[in-house]
């Protein structure tokens, strides 16, 4: 059986990937972790692997033959956004200056150098599109379109009046219902138990895989930290807007 893990940023995905590698063996895990890497591989090459894990377009994996177990993990939408933001700030702060100014790190640089208001509401158009694709109701647009940049794809249809938000939400819920499992970050014990069951392995205890965990800033302190950086009530309302559809999805699984 093929295993497909649809990794949404900041949902313990690095820990899950580490558990998958440990349980199944690195040689059967597809090395493509993002779409750009996946696109370089032929269908024949992809079908050599048993496990797929990463920030991947679900639709791009339709060519994988045979039975599949497909799963994902969700997190409280506001908590996911704030965790993502502060994670990027930490990553940017630890990069050498010359690397931080490279084009591929524009998102990291923006998180570090822009004010929270600029980061979540302003910035140049190309940067705004990139950030909105990752923050604006990501669950809804990703699962409705089955593409990581689904927001950009579906907004064109919405602007032409061919889709509305309720359509997107309906599509996302319907597609989520096709997954074998939708876990939440609050029941990671079940995730690791499932990996052990599918792989017939005893490997993969929760405490063994704490990857990219922000130990310097707890979830309870993120809003306070955002305010210290200049975030105000208007900004928090903006973030709430980013979660309007995703909260309805979260309510189904939390």
XYZ file of C-alpha atoms in Angstrom:
254
model
C 0.000 0.000 0.000
C 1.187 3.512 -0.834
C 1.253 6.112 1.963
C 0.543 9.762 1.140
C 0.960 12.430 3.814
C -0.371 15.833 2.760
C 1.752 18.104 4.921
C 0.248 21.492 5.744
C 2.886 23.924 7.093
C 3.189 24.036 10.884
C 1.103 20.951 11.639
C 3.901 18.782 13.066
C 4.707 17.564 9.568
C 8.467 17.394 10.019
C 7.966 15.095 12.986
C 5.566 12.917 10.983
C 7.992 12.759 8.058
C 10.786 11.646 10.399
C 8.514 8.920 11.771
C 7.599 7.746 8.263
C 11.260 7.511 7.256
C 12.100 5.612 10.433
C 9.167 3.221 10.095
C 9.288 2.454 6.358
C 12.927 3.082 5.513
C 14.449 6.009 3.640
C 14.843 4.071 0.400
C 11.050 3.790 -0.136
C 10.269 7.424 0.756
C 9.982 9.734 -2.249
C 12.699 12.422 -1.996
C 10.369 15.096 -3.414
C 9.110 17.240 -0.539
C 7.712 20.187 -2.523
C 5.960 20.513 -5.869
C 9.030 21.822 -7.706
C 10.831 18.584 -6.879
C 7.801 16.454 -7.642
C 7.416 18.052 -11.091
C 10.919 16.915 -12.098
C 10.010 13.257 -11.694
C 8.303 11.068 -14.279
C 5.322 8.896 -13.425
C 7.558 5.841 -13.691
C 10.009 7.368 -11.211
C 7.256 8.287 -8.767
C 5.826 4.786 -8.792
C 9.111 3.382 -7.525
C 8.317 4.805 -4.090
C 5.888 3.692 -1.412
C 5.726 6.803 0.789
C 5.039 10.411 -0.232
C 5.322 13.186 2.329
C 5.585 16.929 1.876
C 4.022 20.218 0.837
C 2.606 18.564 -2.259
C -0.319 19.072 -4.590
C -2.717 16.264 -3.829
C -3.773 16.263 -7.492
C -0.204 15.599 -8.654
C -0.247 12.258 -6.851
C -3.210 10.849 -8.773
C -0.711 9.055 -11.024
C 0.481 6.863 -8.156
C -0.755 3.342 -8.874
C -2.349 0.894 -6.493
C -4.212 1.276 -3.191
C -3.287 4.340 -1.143
C -3.669 5.482 2.435
C -3.914 9.297 2.309
C -3.948 11.448 5.426
C -3.351 14.954 6.694
C -3.129 16.835 9.975
C -4.993 20.009 10.927
C -4.312 22.595 13.615
C -6.330 25.421 15.114
C -6.192 27.918 12.207
C -5.192 31.011 14.207
C -2.559 29.048 16.112
C -1.197 27.669 12.824
C -0.852 31.142 11.312
C 0.892 32.629 14.344
C 3.160 29.595 14.695
C 4.077 29.858 11.005
C 4.788 33.589 11.290
C 7.062 33.300 14.320
C 8.771 30.229 12.884
C 9.666 32.198 9.746
C 10.937 35.102 11.855
C 13.194 32.743 13.802
C 14.454 31.117 10.598
C 15.204 34.521 9.064
C 16.999 35.773 12.171
C 19.349 32.777 12.011
C 20.258 33.195 8.338
C 23.445 35.028 7.295
C 22.589 38.424 5.790
C 23.785 37.488 2.305
C 21.499 34.431 2.247
C 18.536 36.331 3.671
C 18.631 38.742 0.708
C 18.455 36.005 -1.910
C 15.172 35.939 -3.939
C 14.150 32.495 -2.681
C 14.114 33.842 0.888
C 11.835 36.807 0.303
C 9.164 35.294 2.547
C 11.619 34.863 5.414
C 12.948 38.376 4.978
C 9.437 39.821 4.947
C 8.552 38.095 8.223
C 11.629 39.540 9.893
C 11.748 43.048 8.432
C 8.121 44.063 7.881
C 5.865 45.179 10.698
C 3.067 42.704 11.478
C 0.573 45.080 9.804
C 2.679 45.274 6.647
C 3.293 41.542 6.641
C -0.340 40.477 6.966
C -2.005 43.344 5.081
C 0.466 45.138 2.814
C 3.705 44.689 0.936
C 4.325 44.593 -2.828
C 1.839 42.684 -4.970
C 3.989 39.626 -5.699
C 4.811 39.226 -2.016
C 1.198 39.765 -0.976
C 0.078 36.993 -3.326
C 2.719 34.621 -1.956
C 1.752 35.320 1.650
C -1.995 35.163 1.045
C -1.599 31.791 -0.666
C -0.072 30.458 2.561
C -2.296 32.213 5.101
C -5.700 33.072 3.657
C -8.013 30.161 4.554
C -5.374 27.704 3.431
C -7.315 24.589 4.429
C -10.345 25.603 2.409
C -8.493 26.542 -0.771
C -6.002 23.669 -0.614
C -8.544 20.927 -0.152
C -11.119 22.474 -2.491
C -8.610 22.696 -5.360
C -6.248 19.873 -4.320
C -3.402 22.258 -5.148
C -1.023 23.997 -2.767
C -1.621 27.338 -4.477
C -5.337 26.683 -4.711
C -6.292 30.153 -3.525
C -4.728 31.764 -6.594
C -6.447 29.261 -8.865
C -9.910 29.541 -7.333
C -9.907 33.323 -6.901
C -10.063 33.750 -10.662
C -13.293 31.751 -10.743
C -14.619 33.681 -7.751
C -13.903 37.030 -9.382
C -15.874 35.898 -12.446
C -18.778 34.875 -10.233
C -18.438 31.173 -11.066
C -17.654 30.249 -7.444
C -18.293 31.788 -4.047
C -16.932 31.104 -0.570
C -19.687 28.640 0.244
C -18.838 26.692 -2.915
C -15.180 26.560 -1.889
C -16.098 25.384 1.606
C -18.423 22.714 0.219
C -15.736 21.465 -2.180
C -13.124 21.374 0.585
C -15.382 19.409 2.922
C -16.287 16.964 0.173
C -12.641 16.352 -0.743
C -11.584 16.036 2.880
C -14.210 13.336 3.221
C -12.292 11.312 0.627
C -9.173 11.111 2.796
C -8.559 7.984 4.816
C -7.832 10.017 7.941
C -7.843 13.650 9.030
C -5.951 14.005 12.301
C -5.388 17.077 14.425
C -2.213 18.192 16.109
C -3.958 17.465 19.399
C -4.077 13.697 18.749
C -0.548 13.012 17.527
C -0.500 9.779 19.510
C -3.037 8.423 17.015
C -0.903 9.586 14.084
C 2.182 7.735 15.267
C 0.174 4.662 16.238
C -1.244 4.572 12.691
C 2.234 4.823 11.184
C 3.415 1.935 13.328
C 0.356 -0.115 12.341
C 0.749 0.531 8.607
C 4.452 -0.264 8.661
C 4.325 -3.156 11.122
C 6.941 -1.221 13.061
C 7.481 -0.469 16.727
C 9.275 2.752 15.794
C 7.821 6.214 16.002
C 6.968 7.174 19.575
C 5.663 10.744 19.847
C 8.443 11.959 22.082
C 11.112 10.815 19.612
C 10.067 13.202 16.870
C 9.938 16.793 18.074
C 11.167 18.533 14.925
C 10.965 22.310 14.384
C 9.161 22.824 17.687
C 9.369 26.427 18.895
C 10.406 25.957 22.514
C 11.095 29.676 23.028
C 7.538 30.892 22.420
C 4.527 28.950 23.631
C 1.153 29.055 21.899
C -0.339 31.018 24.801
C 2.191 33.835 24.334
C 2.020 34.331 20.569
C -0.754 36.945 20.555
C 1.030 38.886 23.300
C 4.274 38.728 21.301
C 2.458 39.930 18.199
C 1.149 42.932 20.135
C 4.651 43.704 21.402
C 5.774 43.839 17.773
C 3.050 46.412 17.034
C 0.066 44.220 16.219
C -3.288 45.761 17.132
C -6.954 44.751 17.205
C -7.313 45.568 13.500
C -4.517 43.140 12.684
C -6.066 40.412 14.815
C -9.341 40.901 12.934
C -7.387 40.499 9.691
C -6.010 37.190 10.944
C -9.512 36.131 12.006
C -10.636 36.864 8.420
C -7.840 34.578 7.197
C -9.446 31.826 9.276
C -13.134 32.379 8.492
C -13.549 29.294 6.288
C -10.803 27.267 7.930
C -12.487 27.559 11.330
C -15.548 25.831 9.888
C -13.341 22.987 8.675
C -11.499 22.847 11.996
C -14.805 22.566 13.855
C -15.551 19.335 11.976
C -12.413 17.592 13.246
C -11.424 19.223 16.535
